[in-house]
């Protein structure tokens, strides 16, 4: 399959393979299906970068808080190698330099946390050649590596699915970075056509949603790949509420902008107010105010404003709009919770995607952009799934019985901090796992994705379940415990236990020490005063990073 074929569009049939079932009984069948899925995704990801006009666009940062696009071009290939090595399916590296340089991205911890690190990036041709090496190796593994079915959480082949679905995530996040790139470095591409449908925006209204129960969480023998945060159990009784029929359109959001919503502090929460004051935002980031009137930035072009398309904003902007809307209506207007979104899924009768064209603007089945908010009806509502992601009130948390996968222990755990809110429903470019109803993705509240929102009217209190591990309070306590002189009037324990270990060594060679459960690392640093090499290991990447 060529890249051009992999990204041709049609309204009559689906374009891209769905994430496959992994409980097939015939090894040859699953090998062939995984090969097709891997190659289609790998080639489509490369095709996305055809929206860059020249190689310069790979090296100019789209925004200061992220790496330039050359990093993301190489990152997904490196991820395959690193995870396949951990799983034992590979025994040696392909390019150690690349697999270090392209390994770790930038977590946009704060809107003002600028990353000015300098990297000696390789050429685009070198990265393309490297990607082809990785593609060849992965295809060889899929065809020849020992395979025991089913492919489940504990199966080494889980790493292959992890690599594919990881690249699906970066297909979307890289498209956002291309959308944020300067226009001089991008160009529309025939394989990625934006929607050309637009008209008058519909008048939004709220519709009733009956009370009901939601039961969430995957079992560990589920037949489809999932990320760790999807597993476990959660159930809740959801009180009746009212929900907007449509996503908030650009036209509906314009009323908030024209009412001075960005200038009036009473609509903004404290964190949102800090973001607004730092950025000096006056309207959504993808809107352009020009002499020709309002325009809209798409992935690779600027077009006249599509007033009937969804407003794409971050959580802070969506919350401020809801506060303004509450003032206008005298009702309690807010974002839905994750549980309330699943009630909408139930009442709208939404099912998982099949092999037919999606009845939603999702999985690249229809457009390479958003489309009108009244284009895809789903029950009595529109765009419960698809078009753009929808911000929720719910910070991501682990379900009861969830576990961390050994191959990617820092995928979700750093987000269990009360600062990453769930987005639901997927966007036009959400493919594979992202398009499944069970998916759970969360971003920092100032983050920009292809994300908008719908609002609900409800007096029911928002109850958010805490993730008790790795709270800011706990991190502070660990830092004090490890690096303070004493804790609860007890002299520094980590320093004392390291000294005891060194004393027990006597005159033995002090070559290598292992500190299991190193947390923020004081004992590791103390051991390093004596040993040639010290390895600190901990379950929590966030604790290690703090150290």
Tab-separated table of N, CA and C in Angstrom, residues 398-493:
chain	number	residue	atom	x	y	z
A	398	UNK	N	-7.663	6.413	37.968
A	398	UNK	CA	-7.646	4.975	37.669
A	398	UNK	C	-8.941	4.309	38.113
A	399	UNK	N	-9.460	3.413	37.285
A	399	UNK	CA	-10.588	2.585	37.692
A	399	UNK	C	-10.140	1.598	38.764
A	400	UNK	N	-11.092	1.108	39.545
A	400	UNK	CA	-10.786	0.071	40.533
A	400	UNK	C	-10.226	-1.161	39.820
A	401	UNK	N	-9.120	-1.668	40.316
A	401	UNK	CA	-8.523	-2.864	39.729
A	401	UNK	C	-7.623	-2.594	38.541
A	402	UNK	N	-7.384	-1.328	38.230
A	402	UNK	CA	-6.503	-1.028	37.100
A	402	UNK	C	-5.062	-1.381	37.452
A	403	UNK	N	-4.262	-1.563	36.430
A	403	UNK	CA	-2.856	-1.885	36.603
A	403	UNK	C	-2.025	-1.027	35.652
A	404	UNK	N	-0.747	-0.988	35.895
A	404	UNK	CA	0.188	-0.283	35.021
A	404	UNK	C	0.909	-1.324	34.173
A	405	UNK	N	0.961	-1.103	32.865
A	405	UNK	CA	1.624	-2.082	32.010
A	405	UNK	C	3.138	-1.939	32.115
A	406	UNK	N	3.816	-3.060	32.226
A	406	UNK	CA	5.263	-3.058	32.453
A	406	UNK	C	6.033	-2.427	31.290
A	407	UNK	N	5.489	-2.448	30.084
A	407	UNK	CA	6.208	-1.910	28.941
A	407	UNK	C	6.078	-0.395	28.809
A	408	UNK	N	5.113	0.194	29.541
A	408	UNK	CA	4.900	1.637	29.389
A	408	UNK	C	4.337	2.163	30.700
A	409	UNK	N	5.180	2.137	31.736
A	409	UNK	CA	4.683	2.451	33.077
A	409	UNK	C	4.427	3.930	33.287
A	410	UNK	N	4.875	4.772	32.350
A	410	UNK	CA	4.633	6.202	32.508
A	410	UNK	C	3.679	6.736	31.441
A	411	UNK	N	2.846	5.865	30.886
A	411	UNK	CA	1.859	6.346	29.921
A	411	UNK	C	0.769	7.164	30.621
A	412	UNK	N	0.196	6.607	31.685
A	412	UNK	CA	-0.917	7.277	32.344
A	412	UNK	C	-0.568	7.801	33.724
A	413	UNK	N	0.274	7.086	34.470
A	413	UNK	CA	0.469	7.452	35.876
A	413	UNK	C	0.869	8.916	36.089
A	414	UNK	N	1.667	9.545	35.201
A	414	UNK	CA	1.968	10.963	35.440
A	414	UNK	C	0.744	11.871	35.326
A	415	UNK	N	-0.321	11.377	34.709
A	415	UNK	CA	-1.516	12.218	34.539
A	415	UNK	C	-2.501	12.070	35.696
A	416	UNK	N	-2.229	11.154	36.615
A	416	UNK	CA	-3.108	11.010	37.782
A	416	UNK	C	-2.740	12.061	38.825
A	417	UNK	N	-2.907	13.308	38.442
A	417	UNK	CA	-2.479	14.404	39.310
A	417	UNK	C	-3.549	15.467	39.497
A	418	UNK	N	-4.756	15.196	38.989
A	418	UNK	CA	-5.829	16.177	39.099
A	418	UNK	C	-5.709	17.342	38.140
A	419	UNK	N	-4.702	17.309	37.243
A	419	UNK	CA	-4.459	18.438	36.344
A	419	UNK	C	-4.651	18.079	34.877
A	420	UNK	N	-5.043	16.835	34.614
A	420	UNK	CA	-5.274	16.378	33.242
A	420	UNK	C	-6.736	15.972	33.112
A	421	UNK	N	-7.499	16.713	32.326
A	421	UNK	CA	-8.920	16.405	32.185
A	421	UNK	C	-9.181	15.522	30.977
A	422	UNK	N	-10.148	14.636	31.142
A	422	UNK	CA	-10.510	13.710	30.079
A	422	UNK	C	-11.187	14.435	28.929
A	423	UNK	N	-10.843	14.034	27.721
A	423	UNK	CA	-11.570	14.437	26.524
A	423	UNK	C	-12.215	13.174	25.959
A	424	UNK	N	-13.413	13.307	25.430
A	424	UNK	CA	-14.167	12.135	24.996
A	424	UNK	C	-14.680	12.335	23.571
A	425	UNK	N	-14.892	11.227	22.893
A	425	UNK	CA	-15.608	11.244	21.631
A	425	UNK	C	-14.780	11.203	20.373
A	426	UNK	N	-13.519	11.600	20.456
A	426	UNK	CA	-12.667	11.553	19.279
A	426	UNK	C	-12.910	12.701	18.318
A	427	UNK	N	-11.959	12.889	17.418
A	427	UNK	CA	-12.043	13.933	16.397
A	427	UNK	C	-12.021	13.289	15.028
A	428	UNK	N	-12.007	14.120	14.000
A	428	UNK	CA	-11.995	13.641	12.615
A	428	UNK	C	-10.782	12.783	12.296
A	429	UNK	N	-9.683	12.949	13.047
A	429	UNK	CA	-8.450	12.209	12.767
A	429	UNK	C	-8.171	11.148	13.826
A	430	UNK	N	-9.108	10.902	14.717
A	430	UNK	CA	-8.922	9.885	15.764
A	430	UNK	C	-9.129	8.505	15.159
A	431	UNK	N	-8.079	7.718	15.133
A	431	UNK	CA	-8.118	6.397	14.490
A	431	UNK	C	-7.782	5.300	15.495
A	432	UNK	N	-8.082	4.061	15.116
A	432	UNK	CA	-7.725	2.920	15.941
A	432	UNK	C	-8.323	3.000	17.321
A	433	UNK	N	-7.505	2.796	18.344
A	433	UNK	CA	-7.979	2.822	19.728
A	433	UNK	C	-8.656	4.131	20.079
A	434	UNK	N	-8.178	5.236	19.521
A	434	UNK	CA	-8.761	6.541	19.832
A	434	UNK	C	-10.249	6.607	19.483
A	435	UNK	N	-10.665	5.823	18.507
A	435	UNK	CA	-12.050	5.885	18.049
A	435	UNK	C	-12.980	4.968	18.831
A	436	UNK	N	-12.422	4.146	19.715
A	436	UNK	CA	-13.264	3.221	20.461
A	436	UNK	C	-13.893	3.921	21.661
A	437	UNK	N	-15.083	3.476	22.029
A	437	UNK	CA	-15.822	4.120	23.108
A	437	UNK	C	-15.121	3.974	24.448
A	438	UNK	N	-14.310	2.941	24.605
A	438	UNK	CA	-13.632	2.685	25.879
A	438	UNK	C	-12.393	3.546	26.071
A	439	UNK	N	-11.961	4.265	25.038
A	439	UNK	CA	-10.697	5.002	25.137
A	439	UNK	C	-10.804	6.127	26.164
A	440	UNK	N	-9.675	6.401	26.825
A	440	UNK	CA	-9.620	7.446	27.850
A	440	UNK	C	-8.327	8.235	27.654
A	441	UNK	N	-8.459	9.423	27.072
A	441	UNK	CA	-7.313	10.299	26.859
A	441	UNK	C	-7.525	11.578	27.657
A	442	UNK	N	-6.456	12.071	28.234
A	442	UNK	CA	-6.557	13.270	29.073
A	442	UNK	C	-5.392	14.195	28.768
A	443	UNK	N	-5.657	15.479	28.813
A	443	UNK	CA	-4.631	16.481	28.552
A	443	UNK	C	-4.687	17.570	29.611
A	444	UNK	N	-3.588	18.287	29.733
A	444	UNK	CA	-3.576	19.450	30.610
A	444	UNK	C	-4.595	20.474	30.097
A	445	UNK	N	-5.134	21.226	31.020
A	445	UNK	CA	-6.307	22.034	30.707
A	445	UNK	C	-6.012	23.206	29.763
A	446	UNK	N	-4.752	23.599	29.635
A	446	UNK	CA	-4.418	24.660	28.688
A	446	UNK	C	-4.040	24.117	27.320
A	447	UNK	N	-4.081	22.798	27.176
A	447	UNK	CA	-3.594	22.115	25.971
A	447	UNK	C	-4.562	22.322	24.808
A	448	UNK	N	-4.026	22.445	23.595
A	448	UNK	CA	-4.857	22.524	22.399
A	448	UNK	C	-4.780	21.216	21.632
A	449	UNK	N	-5.908	20.689	21.340
A	449	UNK	CA	-6.066	19.490	20.540
A	449	UNK	C	-7.135	19.837	19.499
A	450	UNK	N	-7.535	18.903	18.652
A	450	UNK	CA	-8.743	19.130	17.862
A	450	UNK	C	-9.905	18.885	18.831
A	451	UNK	N	-10.109	19.833	19.720
A	451	UNK	CA	-11.058	19.641	20.824
A	451	UNK	C	-11.960	20.854	20.962
A	452	UNK	N	-13.223	20.564	21.213
A	452	UNK	CA	-14.208	21.592	21.510
A	452	UNK	C	-15.027	21.149	22.710
A	453	UNK	N	-16.327	21.446	22.695
A	453	UNK	CA	-17.124	21.041	23.855
A	453	UNK	C	-18.611	21.155	23.544
A	454	UNK	N	-19.384	20.435	24.344
A	454	UNK	CA	-20.816	20.657	24.454
A	454	UNK	C	-21.100	20.910	25.922
A	455	UNK	N	-22.156	21.595	26.217
A	455	UNK	CA	-22.460	21.903	27.608
A	455	UNK	C	-23.690	21.135	28.063
A	456	UNK	N	-23.799	20.990	29.366
A	456	UNK	CA	-24.974	20.380	29.974
A	456	UNK	C	-25.552	21.368	30.984
A	457	UNK	N	-26.816	21.154	31.313
A	457	UNK	CA	-27.483	21.919	32.362
A	457	UNK	C	-27.860	20.931	33.455
A	458	UNK	N	-27.293	21.132	34.635
A	458	UNK	CA	-27.537	20.202	35.735
A	458	UNK	C	-27.148	20.853	37.056
A	459	UNK	N	-27.984	20.633	38.070
A	459	UNK	CA	-27.650	21.090	39.417
A	459	UNK	C	-26.946	20.004	40.221
A	460	UNK	N	-26.775	18.837	39.613
A	460	UNK	CA	-26.084	17.754	40.315
A	460	UNK	C	-24.628	18.142	40.521
A	461	UNK	N	-24.091	17.944	41.719
A	461	UNK	CA	-22.684	18.301	41.957
A	461	UNK	C	-21.749	17.416	41.150
A	462	UNK	N	-20.629	17.989	40.754
A	462	UNK	CA	-19.603	17.228	40.047
A	462	UNK	C	-18.723	16.550	41.082
A	463	UNK	N	-18.713	15.230	41.061
A	463	UNK	CA	-17.908	14.456	42.010
A	463	UNK	C	-16.746	13.845	41.237
A	464	UNK	N	-15.539	14.300	41.518
A	464	UNK	CA	-14.350	13.771	40.862
A	464	UNK	C	-13.626	12.825	41.806
A	465	UNK	N	-13.283	11.661	41.277
A	465	UNK	CA	-12.594	10.654	42.070
A	465	UNK	C	-11.107	10.953	42.066
A	466	UNK	N	-10.531	11.015	43.245
A	466	UNK	CA	-9.117	11.357	43.368
A	466	UNK	C	-8.235	10.162	43.046
A	467	UNK	N	-7.078	10.460	42.506
A	467	UNK	CA	-6.006	9.477	42.419
A	467	UNK	C	-5.052	9.786	43.562
A	468	UNK	N	-5.045	8.941	44.573
A	468	UNK	CA	-4.310	9.244	45.801
A	468	UNK	C	-2.803	9.131	45.646
A	469	UNK	N	-2.350	8.473	44.584
A	469	UNK	CA	-0.917	8.290	44.407
A	469	UNK	C	-0.333	9.483	43.649
A	470	UNK	N	0.794	9.943	44.062
A	470	UNK	CA	1.547	10.984	43.373
A	470	UNK	C	0.843	12.339	43.361
A	471	UNK	N	0.161	12.670	44.430
A	471	UNK	CA	-0.390	14.015	44.537
A	471	UNK	C	0.746	14.996	44.787
A	472	UNK	N	0.470	16.267	44.548
A	472	UNK	CA	1.493	17.282	44.826
A	472	UNK	C	1.901	17.259	46.298
A	473	UNK	N	0.936	17.039	47.177
A	473	UNK	CA	1.229	16.965	48.614
A	473	UNK	C	2.171	15.806	48.900
A	474	UNK	N	1.884	14.653	48.295
A	474	UNK	CA	2.736	13.496	48.513
A	474	UNK	C	4.151	13.738	47.985
A	475	UNK	N	4.261	14.353	46.802
A	475	UNK	CA	5.578	14.648	46.252
A	475	UNK	C	6.368	15.561	47.182
A	476	UNK	N	5.703	16.562	47.737
A	476	UNK	CA	6.364	17.468	48.671
A	476	UNK	C	6.851	16.723	49.909
A	477	UNK	N	6.005	15.807	50.409
A	477	UNK	CA	6.394	15.030	51.587
A	477	UNK	C	7.580	14.125	51.290
A	478	UNK	N	7.590	13.508	50.108
A	478	UNK	CA	8.717	12.652	49.732
A	478	UNK	C	10.003	13.471	49.643
A	479	UNK	N	9.910	14.662	49.050
A	479	UNK	CA	11.096	15.505	48.931
A	479	UNK	C	11.638	15.878	50.308
A	480	UNK	N	10.729	16.214	51.222
A	480	UNK	CA	11.158	16.573	52.569
A	480	UNK	C	11.739	15.371	53.295
A	481	UNK	N	11.101	14.222	53.131
A	481	UNK	CA	11.548	12.997	53.783
A	481	UNK	C	12.945	12.590	53.310
A	482	UNK	N	13.199	12.762	52.023
A	482	UNK	CA	14.473	12.331	51.456
A	482	UNK	C	15.580	13.358	51.625
A	483	UNK	N	15.238	14.629	51.550
A	483	UNK	CA	16.295	15.635	51.484
A	483	UNK	C	16.335	16.590	52.682
A	484	UNK	N	15.362	16.460	53.577
A	484	UNK	CA	15.430	17.249	54.798
A	484	UNK	C	16.383	16.637	55.812
A	485	UNK	N	16.792	17.418	56.803
A	485	UNK	CA	17.705	16.916	57.830
A	485	UNK	C	17.034	15.856	58.696
A	486	UNK	N	15.761	16.038	58.940
A	486	UNK	CA	15.024	15.066	59.757
A	486	UNK	C	13.564	15.104	59.357
A	487	UNK	N	12.840	14.061	59.766
A	487	UNK	CA	11.415	13.963	59.463
A	487	UNK	C	10.736	13.370	60.680
A	488	UNK	N	9.762	14.092	61.231
A	488	UNK	CA	9.147	13.681	62.500
A	488	UNK	C	10.215	13.430	63.570
A	489	UNK	N	11.207	14.314	63.605
A	489	UNK	CA	12.297	14.271	64.586
A	489	UNK	C	13.190	13.045	64.445
A	490	UNK	N	13.104	12.352	63.307
A	490	UNK	CA	13.980	11.207	63.038
A	490	UNK	C	15.025	11.665	62.024
A	491	UNK	N	16.328	11.486	62.314
A	491	UNK	CA	17.361	11.880	61.358
A	491	UNK	C	17.138	11.225	59.999
A	492	UNK	N	17.631	11.860	58.961
A	492	UNK	CA	17.348	11.430	57.588
A	492	UNK	C	17.570	9.932	57.402
A	493	UNK	N	16.468	9.228	57.151
A	493	UNK	CA	16.489	7.764	57.060
A	493	UNK	C	17.246	7.297	55.830
